[in-house]
CSV table of C-alpha atoms in Angstrom, one decimal:
chain,number,residue,atom,x,y,z
A,8,MET,CA,0.0,0.0,0.0
A,9,SER,CA,1.3,3.4,-0.9
A,10,THR,CA,2.0,6.0,1.8
A,11,PRO,CA,-0.4,9.0,1.9
A,12,ALA,CA,2.3,11.1,0.2
A,13,THR,CA,2.3,9.0,-2.9
A,14,ARG,CA,-0.5,8.0,-5.2
A,15,ASP,CA,-1.6,4.3,-5.0
A,16,PRO,CA,-1.1,2.9,-8.5
A,17,ALA,CA,-4.1,0.6,-7.9
A,18,THR,CA,-6.5,3.5,-7.4
A,19,PRO,CA,-8.2,2.9,-10.8
A,20,LEU,CA,-8.9,-0.6,-9.6
A,21,TRP,CA,-10.4,0.7,-6.3
A,22,ARG,CA,-12.7,3.0,-8.3
A,23,GLY,CA,-13.8,-0.1,-10.3
A,24,VAL,CA,-14.5,-1.9,-7.1
A,25,VAL,CA,-16.7,1.0,-5.9
A,26,LEU,CA,-18.5,1.2,-9.2
A,27,LEU,CA,-19.1,-2.6,-9.4
A,28,ARG,CA,-20.5,-2.6,-5.8
A,29,VAL,CA,-23.0,0.2,-6.7
A,30,VAL,CA,-24.1,-1.6,-9.9
A,31,THR,CA,-24.4,-5.0,-8.1
A,32,TRP,CA,-26.3,-3.5,-5.2
A,33,ALA,CA,-28.8,-1.9,-7.7
A,34,PHE,CA,-29.2,-5.4,-9.3
A,35,ALA,CA,-29.8,-7.0,-5.8
A,36,LEU,CA,-32.4,-4.2,-5.1
A,37,GLY,CA,-34.1,-5.0,-8.4
A,38,VAL,CA,-34.2,-8.7,-7.5
A,39,VAL,CA,-35.8,-8.0,-4.1
A,40,ILE,CA,-38.4,-5.7,-5.7
A,41,ALA,CA,-39.2,-8.3,-8.4
A,42,HIS,CA,-39.6,-11.2,-5.8
A,43,ARG,CA,-41.0,-9.2,-2.8
A,44,GLY,CA,-44.1,-11.3,-2.6
A,45,GLU,CA,-42.2,-14.7,-2.7
A,46,PHE,CA,-40.0,-14.3,0.4
A,47,GLN,CA,-40.9,-16.1,3.6
A,48,ARG,CA,-39.6,-13.1,5.5
A,49,ALA,CA,-40.0,-10.0,3.3
A,50,TRP,CA,-39.0,-7.7,6.1
A,51,LEU,CA,-35.7,-9.4,6.6
A,52,ALA,CA,-35.1,-9.2,2.8
A,53,TRP,CA,-35.6,-5.5,2.9
A,54,ALA,CA,-33.4,-5.2,6.0
A,55,VAL,CA,-30.6,-7.1,4.3
A,56,VAL,CA,-30.7,-5.1,1.1
A,57,GLY,CA,-30.8,-2.0,3.2
A,58,ALA,CA,-27.7,-3.1,5.1
A,59,MET,CA,-26.0,-3.9,1.7
A,60,GLY,CA,-26.8,-0.3,0.5
A,61,GLY,CA,-25.4,1.2,3.7
A,62,TRP,CA,-22.2,-0.9,3.4
A,63,THR,CA,-22.0,0.1,-0.2
A,64,LEU,CA,-22.0,3.7,0.8
A,65,VAL,CA,-19.5,3.3,3.7
A,66,SER,CA,-17.0,1.1,1.9
A,67,GLY,CA,-17.3,3.2,-1.3
A,68,VAL,CA,-16.4,6.4,0.6
A,69,ALA,CA,-13.5,4.6,2.3
A,70,TYR,CA,-12.1,2.9,-0.9
A,71,LEU,CA,-12.1,6.1,-2.8
A,72,ARG,CA,-9.7,7.6,-0.3
A,73,GLU,CA,-6.2,6.3,-0.3
A,74,GLY,CA,-6.0,6.6,3.5
A,75,GLY,CA,-9.2,4.6,4.0
A,76,ARG,CA,-8.2,1.3,2.4
A,77,TRP,CA,-7.3,-0.3,5.7
A,78,ARG,CA,-6.6,-4.0,6.0
A,79,TRP,CA,-9.2,-4.6,8.7
A,80,LEU,CA,-11.8,-2.8,6.6
A,81,VAL,CA,-11.3,-5.2,3.6
A,82,VAL,CA,-11.3,-8.2,5.9
A,83,LEU,CA,-14.6,-6.9,7.5
A,84,ASP,CA,-15.9,-6.4,4.0
A,85,VAL,CA,-15.5,-10.1,3.2
A,86,VAL,CA,-16.9,-11.2,6.6
A,87,LEU,CA,-19.9,-8.9,6.4
A,88,THR,CA,-20.6,-10.0,2.8
A,89,THR,CA,-20.5,-13.7,3.8
A,90,GLY,CA,-22.6,-13.0,6.9
A,91,LEU,CA,-25.4,-11.3,4.9
A,92,MET,CA,-25.4,-14.1,2.3
A,93,LEU,CA,-25.8,-16.7,5.1
A,94,LEU,CA,-29.2,-15.1,6.0
A,95,SER,CA,-30.6,-16.4,2.7
A,96,PRO,CA,-32.1,-19.6,4.3
A,97,PHE,CA,-34.2,-17.4,6.6
A,98,ILE,CA,-35.4,-15.2,3.7
A,99,LEU,CA,-35.9,-17.4,0.7
A,100,SER,CA,-39.0,-19.7,0.6
A,101,PRO,CA,-38.8,-23.4,-0.2
A,102,THR,CA,-40.2,-22.7,-3.6
A,103,GLN,CA,-37.4,-20.3,-4.4
A,104,TYR,CA,-34.9,-22.9,-3.3
A,105,ALA,CA,-36.5,-25.4,-5.5
A,106,GLU,CA,-36.3,-23.0,-8.4
A,107,ALA,CA,-32.6,-22.2,-7.7
A,108,ALA,CA,-33.5,-18.5,-7.2
A,109,PRO,CA,-30.6,-16.1,-6.5
A,110,LEU,CA,-29.4,-15.7,-2.9
A,111,ILE,CA,-30.4,-12.5,-1.2
A,112,THR,CA,-27.0,-10.9,-1.9
A,113,THR,CA,-26.9,-12.1,-5.6
A,114,VAL,CA,-23.8,-10.9,-7.5
A,115,TRP,CA,-23.1,-8.2,-4.8
A,116,ALA,CA,-21.3,-10.9,-2.8
A,117,ALA,CA,-18.5,-11.1,-5.5
A,118,VAL,CA,-17.2,-7.6,-4.8
A,119,GLY,CA,-15.7,-8.5,-1.4
A,120,PRO,CA,-13.1,-10.9,-2.9
A,121,ILE,CA,-12.3,-8.4,-5.6
A,122,ALA,CA,-11.6,-5.8,-3.0
A,123,ALA,CA,-9.4,-8.2,-1.1
A,124,ALA,CA,-7.5,-9.0,-4.3
A,125,THR,CA,-6.9,-5.3,-4.9
A,126,ARG,CA,-5.7,-4.8,-1.4
A,127,PHE,CA,-3.7,-8.0,-0.7
A,128,GLY,CA,-2.9,-9.3,-4.2
A,129,ALA,CA,-3.8,-12.6,-5.8
A,130,GLY,CA,-3.3,-14.8,-2.7
A,131,GLY,CA,-5.6,-12.7,-0.5
A,132,GLY,CA,-8.2,-12.5,-3.3
A,133,VAL,CA,-8.2,-16.3,-3.7
A,134,LEU,CA,-8.6,-16.8,0.0
A,135,ALA,CA,-11.5,-14.3,0.2
A,136,GLY,CA,-13.1,-16.0,-2.9
A,137,LEU,CA,-12.9,-19.4,-1.1
A,138,VAL,CA,-14.6,-18.0,2.0
A,139,VAL,CA,-17.4,-16.5,-0.1
A,140,ALA,CA,-17.7,-19.7,-2.1
A,141,VAL,CA,-18.0,-21.9,1.0
A,142,GLY,CA,-20.6,-19.4,2.3
A,143,THR,CA,-22.5,-19.8,-0.9
A,144,GLY,CA,-22.6,-23.6,-0.5
A,145,VAL,CA,-23.8,-23.3,3.1
A,146,ALA,CA,-26.4,-20.7,2.1
A,147,ARG,CA,-27.7,-22.9,-0.7
A,148,GLU,CA,-27.7,-25.9,1.6
A,149,ARG,CA,-26.0,-28.0,-1.0
A,150,LEU,CA,-22.9,-28.4,-3.1
A,151,ASP,CA,-23.5,-28.8,-6.8
A,152,LEU,CA,-22.0,-27.8,-10.1
A,153,ASP,CA,-23.4,-24.3,-9.8
A,154,VAL,CA,-21.7,-23.7,-6.5
A,155,PHE,CA,-18.4,-25.0,-7.7
A,156,ARG,CA,-18.7,-22.8,-10.8
A,157,ASP,CA,-19.4,-19.7,-8.8
A,158,GLY,CA,-16.4,-20.5,-6.6
A,159,VAL,CA,-14.1,-21.0,-9.6
A,160,LEU,CA,-15.2,-17.7,-11.1
A,161,LEU,CA,-14.7,-15.9,-7.9
A,162,CYS,CA,-11.1,-17.2,-7.4
A,163,ALA,CA,-10.2,-16.7,-11.1
A,164,SER,CA,-11.4,-13.1,-11.1
A,165,SER,CA,-9.6,-12.5,-7.8
A,166,VAL,CA,-6.3,-13.8,-9.3
A,167,LEU,CA,-6.6,-11.5,-12.3
A,168,ILE,CA,-7.4,-8.4,-10.2
A,169,GLY,CA,-4.7,-9.3,-7.7
A,170,MET,CA,-2.1,-9.7,-10.3
A,171,ALA,CA,-3.1,-6.4,-11.9
A,172,ALA,CA,-2.8,-4.6,-8.6
A,173,THR,CA,0.5,-6.1,-7.7
A,174,THR,CA,1.9,-5.4,-11.2
A,175,ALA,CA,0.7,-1.8,-11.0
A,176,ARG,CA,2.4,-1.2,-7.7
A,177,ARG,CA,5.7,-2.9,-8.7
A,178,SER,CA,5.8,-0.9,-12.0
A,179,ALA,CA,5.2,2.3,-10.1
A,180,ASP,CA,8.0,1.5,-7.6
A,181,ALA,CA,10.3,0.7,-10.5
A,182,LEU,CA,9.4,3.9,-12.3
A,183,ALA,CA,10.0,6.0,-9.1
A,184,LEU,CA,13.4,4.4,-8.6
A,185,ALA,CA,14.3,5.0,-12.2
A,186,LEU,CA,13.3,8.7,-11.9
A,187,ARG,CA,15.3,9.1,-8.7
A,188,THR,CA,18.3,7.5,-10.4
A,189,GLU,CA,17.9,9.7,-13.5
A,190,ALA,CA,17.7,12.8,-11.3
A,191,ALA,CA,20.8,11.8,-9.3
A,192,THR,CA,22.7,11.1,-12.5
A,193,ALA,CA,21.7,14.5,-14.0
A,194,GLU,CA,22.9,16.2,-10.8
A,195,ARG,CA,26.1,14.3,-10.9
A,196,GLU,CA,26.8,15.2,-14.5
A,197,ARG,CA,26.1,18.9,-13.7
A,198,LEU,CA,28.6,18.7,-10.7
A,199,ALA,CA,31.1,16.9,-12.9
A,200,ARG,CA,31.0,19.7,-15.5
A,201,SER,CA,31.4,22.3,-12.8
A,202,ILE,CA,34.3,20.5,-11.1
A,203,HIS,CA,36.0,19.9,-14.5
A,204,ASP,CA,35.9,23.6,-15.3
A,205,SER,CA,37.3,24.6,-11.9
A,206,VAL,CA,38.8,22.1,-9.4
A,207,LEU,CA,40.1,19.5,-11.9
A,208,GLN,CA,41.8,22.1,-14.0
A,209,VAL,CA,43.5,23.6,-10.9
A,210,LEU,CA,44.7,20.2,-9.8
A,211,ALA,CA,46.0,19.4,-13.2
A,212,ARG,CA,47.9,22.7,-13.4
A,213,VAL,CA,49.4,22.2,-9.9
A,214,ARG,CA,50.5,18.7,-11.0
A,215,ARG,CA,52.2,20.0,-14.1
A,216,ARG,CA,53.9,22.9,-12.5
A,217,GLY,CA,55.0,20.9,-9.5
A,218,MET,CA,56.6,18.3,-11.7
A,219,GLU,CA,58.4,21.0,-13.7
A,220,VAL,CA,59.8,22.7,-10.5
A,221,GLY,CA,60.8,19.4,-8.8
A,222,GLY,CA,61.9,19.0,-5.2
A,223,GLU,CA,59.2,19.3,-2.6
A,224,ALA,CA,56.9,20.7,-5.3
A,225,ALA,CA,57.1,17.3,-7.0
A,226,ASP,CA,55.7,15.7,-3.9
A,227,LEU,CA,52.8,18.2,-3.9
A,228,ALA,CA,52.4,17.5,-7.6
A,229,ARG,CA,52.1,13.8,-6.9
A,230,LEU,CA,49.4,14.4,-4.2
A,231,ALA,CA,47.5,16.7,-6.5
A,232,GLY,CA,47.6,14.1,-9.2
A,233,GLU,CA,46.2,11.4,-6.8
A,234,GLN,CA,43.4,13.8,-5.8
A,235,GLU,CA,42.7,14.6,-9.4
A,236,ILE,CA,42.3,10.9,-10.2
A,237,ALA,CA,40.1,10.2,-7.1
A,238,LEU,CA,37.9,13.2,-8.0
A,239,ARG,CA,37.5,12.1,-11.6
A,240,ALA,CA,36.5,8.6,-10.4
A,241,LEU,CA,34.0,10.1,-8.0
A,242,VAL,CA,32.2,12.2,-10.5
A,243,THR,CA,32.2,9.5,-13.2
A,244,THR,CA,31.0,6.7,-10.9
A,245,GLU,CA,27.3,5.7,-10.9
A,246,PRO,CA,25.0,7.3,-8.3
A,247,SER,CA,25.3,5.9,-4.8
A,248,TRP,CA,23.5,2.6,-4.2
A,249,ALA,CA,20.0,2.8,-2.9
A,250,VAL,CA,17.6,0.3,-1.4
A,251,ALA,CA,14.9,-0.7,-4.0
A,252,SER,CA,11.3,-1.1,-3.2
A,253,ASN,CA,11.7,-4.9,-2.9
A,254,GLY,CA,14.4,-4.4,-0.2
A,255,THR,CA,17.4,-5.1,-2.4
A,256,ALA,CA,20.5,-3.0,-3.1
A,257,ASP,CA,23.1,-3.2,-5.9
A,258,LEU,CA,26.4,-4.5,-4.5
A,259,ARG,CA,28.3,-3.5,-7.6
A,260,SER,CA,27.4,0.2,-7.4
A,261,ALA,CA,28.3,0.2,-3.6
A,262,LEU,CA,31.7,-1.4,-4.2
A,263,GLN,CA,32.6,0.9,-7.1
A,264,LEU,CA,32.5,3.9,-4.7
A,265,LEU,CA,35.5,2.4,-2.8
A,266,ALA,CA,37.8,2.9,-5.8
A,267,THR,CA,40.8,5.2,-5.2
A,268,PRO,CA,44.1,5.7,-6.9
A,269,SER,CA,45.5,2.8,-4.9
A,270,VAL,CA,42.4,0.6,-4.9
A,271,GLN,CA,41.1,-0.9,-8.1
A,272,VAL,CA,37.6,-2.3,-8.2
A,273,ALA,CA,36.5,-4.8,-10.8
A,274,THR,CA,32.8,-5.8,-11.0
A,275,PRO,CA,30.4,-7.7,-13.4
A,276,ALA,CA,28.7,-5.9,-16.2
A,277,GLY,CA,25.3,-6.1,-14.7
A,278,THR,CA,23.9,-5.3,-11.3
A,279,VAL,CA,24.4,-7.6,-8.3
A,280,ASP,CA,21.2,-7.2,-6.4
A,281,LEU,CA,21.2,-8.6,-2.8
A,282,PRO,CA,19.1,-8.0,0.3
A,283,ALA,CA,20.0,-4.5,1.5
A,284,HIS,CA,21.4,-5.7,4.8
A,285,VAL,CA,23.7,-8.2,2.9
A,286,THR,CA,25.0,-5.4,0.7
A,287,SER,CA,25.6,-3.2,3.6
A,288,GLU,CA,27.5,-5.9,5.5
A,289,LEU,CA,29.7,-6.9,2.5
A,290,VAL,CA,30.6,-3.2,1.9
A,291,ALA,CA,31.6,-3.0,5.6
A,292,VAL,CA,33.7,-6.1,5.3
A,293,THR,CA,35.4,-4.7,2.2
A,294,ARG,CA,36.1,-1.4,4.0
A,295,GLU,CA,37.6,-3.3,7.0
A,296,ALA,CA,39.9,-5.3,4.7
A,297,LEU,CA,41.0,-2.2,2.8
A,298,SER,CA,41.6,-0.4,6.1
A,299,ASN,CA,43.8,-3.2,7.2
A,300,VAL,CA,45.8,-2.9,4.0
A,301,GLU,CA,46.3,0.8,4.7
A,302,LYS,CA,47.4,0.2,8.2
A,303,HIS,CA,49.8,-2.8,7.8
A,304,ALA,CA,50.8,-3.0,4.1
A,305,GLY,CA,52.5,0.4,3.8
A,306,PRO,CA,51.7,3.6,2.1
A,307,ASP,CA,52.8,2.4,-1.3
A,308,ALA,CA,50.7,-0.8,-1.3
A,309,ARG,CA,48.0,-1.3,-3.9
A,310,ALA,CA,44.8,-3.3,-3.5
A,311,TRP,CA,42.3,-5.0,-5.8
A,312,VAL,CA,38.7,-5.6,-5.1
A,313,LEU,CA,37.0,-8.2,-7.3
A,314,LEU,CA,33.2,-8.9,-7.3
A,315,GLU,CA,31.9,-12.1,-8.9
A,316,GLU,CA,28.4,-13.4,-9.1
A,317,LEU,CA,28.5,-17.2,-9.5
A,318,ALA,CA,25.7,-19.8,-9.4
A,319,GLY,CA,24.1,-19.5,-6.0
A,320,GLU,CA,26.7,-17.3,-4.4
A,321,VAL,CA,28.5,-14.0,-4.5
A,322,VAL,CA,32.3,-13.8,-4.1
A,323,VAL,CA,34.2,-10.7,-3.0
A,324,SER,CA,38.0,-10.9,-3.1
A,325,ILE,CA,40.2,-8.2,-1.6
A,326,ARG,CA,43.9,-8.6,-2.5
A,327,ASP,CA,47.0,-6.4,-1.8
A,328,ASP,CA,50.6,-6.4,-2.8
A,329,GLY,CA,51.9,-5.7,0.7
A,330,PRO,CA,54.6,-7.7,2.6
A,331,GLY,CA,52.0,-10.4,3.7
A,332,ILE,CA,51.5,-11.8,7.2
A,333,PRO,CA,54.5,-13.6,8.8
A,334,GLU,CA,54.0,-17.3,9.4
A,335,GLY,CA,52.6,-18.0,12.9
A,336,ARG,CA,51.6,-14.4,13.6
A,337,LEU,CA,47.8,-15.1,13.4
A,338,ALA,CA,48.3,-18.2,15.6
A,339,ARG,CA,50.1,-16.1,18.2
A,340,ALA,CA,47.4,-13.4,18.0
A,341,GLU,CA,44.7,-16.0,18.5
A,342,ALA,CA,46.5,-17.5,21.5
A,343,ASP,CA,46.8,-14.0,23.0
A,344,GLY,CA,43.1,-13.3,22.3
A,345,HIS,CA,43.8,-10.5,19.8
A,346,LEU,CA,42.0,-11.3,16.5
A,347,GLY,CA,41.0,-7.7,15.6
A,348,VAL,CA,39.9,-7.2,12.0
A,349,VAL,CA,40.3,-10.9,11.1
A,350,GLU,CA,37.6,-12.0,13.6
A,351,SER,CA,35.4,-9.0,12.8
A,352,ILE,CA,35.4,-9.9,9.1
A,353,ARG,CA,34.7,-13.5,9.7
A,354,GLY,CA,32.0,-12.8,12.3
A,355,ARG,CA,30.1,-10.5,9.9
A,356,VAL,CA,30.3,-13.0,7.0
A,357,ARG,CA,29.3,-15.9,9.3
A,358,ASP,CA,26.2,-14.0,10.3
A,359,LEU,CA,25.3,-13.8,6.6
A,360,GLY,CA,25.6,-17.6,6.2
A,361,GLY,CA,28.9,-17.3,4.2
A,362,THR,CA,32.6,-18.0,4.6
A,363,ALA,CA,35.7,-15.8,4.7
A,364,ALA,CA,39.0,-17.3,3.8
A,365,LEU,CA,42.3,-15.5,4.5
A,366,ASP,CA,45.4,-16.4,2.3
A,367,SER,CA,48.7,-14.7,3.1
A,368,ALA,CA,52.4,-15.4,3.3
A,369,PRO,CA,55.5,-13.3,3.6
A,370,GLY,CA,56.4,-11.6,0.3
A,371,ARG,CA,53.2,-12.4,-1.6
A,372,GLY,CA,50.6,-10.1,0.0
A,373,THR,CA,47.2,-10.9,1.5
A,374,GLU,CA,43.9,-12.0,0.1
A,375,TRP,CA,40.5,-12.3,1.6
A,376,GLU,CA,37.9,-14.4,-0.3
A,377,VAL,CA,34.4,-13.8,1.0
A,378,ARG,CA,31.6,-16.1,-0.2
A,379,VAL,CA,27.9,-15.4,0.6
A,380,PRO,CA,24.8,-17.2,-0.7
A,381,ASN,CA,22.9,-15.3,-3.3
A,382,THR,CA,19.2,-15.6,-4.1
A,383,PRO,CA,18.6,-14.4,-7.7
A,384,VAL,CA,16.6,-11.2,-8.0
A,385,PRO,CA,14.5,-10.5,-11.2
A,386,ASN,CA,14.5,-7.4,-13.4
A,387,LYS,CA,18.2,-6.9,-13.4
A,388,THR,CA,19.4,-3.8,-15.2
A,389,ALA,CA,21.0,-4.0,-18.6
A,390,PRO,CA,24.7,-4.5,-18.8
A,391,ASN,CA,27.0,-1.4,-18.6
A,392,LYS,CA,29.8,-1.5,-21.1
A,393,ASN,CA,31.8,1.0,-19.2
A,394,VAL,CA,32.2,-1.3,-16.1
A,395,PRO,CA,35.4,-3.3,-16.0
A,396,ASN,CA,35.2,-7.0,-17.0
A,397,THR,CA,35.7,-9.6,-14.3
A,398,ASN,CA,38.7,-11.0,-16.3
A,399,VAL,CA,40.7,-8.3,-14.5
A,400,ARG,CA,41.2,-11.0,-11.8
A,401,ASN,CA,43.8,-12.8,-13.9
A,402,LYS,CA,45.6,-9.5,-14.6
A,403,THR,CA,45.7,-8.5,-11.0
A,404,ARG,CA,47.0,-11.9,-9.9
A,405,GLY,CA,49.6,-11.9,-12.6
A,406,GLY,CA,50.8,-8.3,-11.7
A,407,ARG,CA,51.5,-9.3,-8.1
């Protein structure tokens, strides 16, 4: 259900529910008028059709307002509809039952399941349809082909309406996310143009002049060059990852933001959509590993982050070309109760149901390989040709 601040994409369906209820109530009223002399309790027939009219008005006013489509109201709708229908044995005469006359609610009873399908989707609509179908069998005091046919029609129509409502809401959410992404991209491009015309040009000039002067100015030139590269990467990277309406987030976009002049990030061509909390934890794990590289591998160390999406799992590898971990150091740290980042990373990954393997030796750097189960998410975005190919893994390993 949409929040009051946003329009419910299923609003046209709700209007159809209200209109259908009015039309079916008018039909039920016509049936009562036409058979008013045949009922065994005419006063009860008029009372029921009056209650139907009152509920048509109350539910119609509520359903036309986005803030009035409460869950409990829709459930009450189905319960009240079934309850009024179950009064049929006290209203219809034996002759009417013998002639298979319509129940007192007639086709008005079909609106409740349709409202449930609009509110809860196909599953809720089918459940409501089954409730009304069982009520129909009880009210008719028999189970025959007509009762089963009515039940099938109720469930089938509920499935169609429920699927339409769910599709409308998902499409609206996807459109809203696309519009937000487009707006963020446009703003990023505007900032990129502004930065290119000012900050980047200044950094480039400082780098060139510093290299020409030499000495301490060369060190400043090197720093300016690194900042220029980092800033260019920032303004050309895709917009920051966001949580989609289905609770997922793109791990690829999140990891790309970790790229720096000393950290290279390689990702698949398409998005890697995971539950938002999984994406957040994997980003935190990667940050911790890179922080460890910065602290222990030296200022000139380089690191590579590789993201791979395999069958049933996602693999994040973080490698560096530092001095590596001396043999026995981790064992001594564990014996002393000092595990630090190592246990922090493994603990986070363990909570996600995955594994984190550390491979290191003196002179050949350190590598973390994090594996986390992945449940495929539909509607993945189209491949981006500007994103590095995962074959970089072979290059990075060869370069170390």
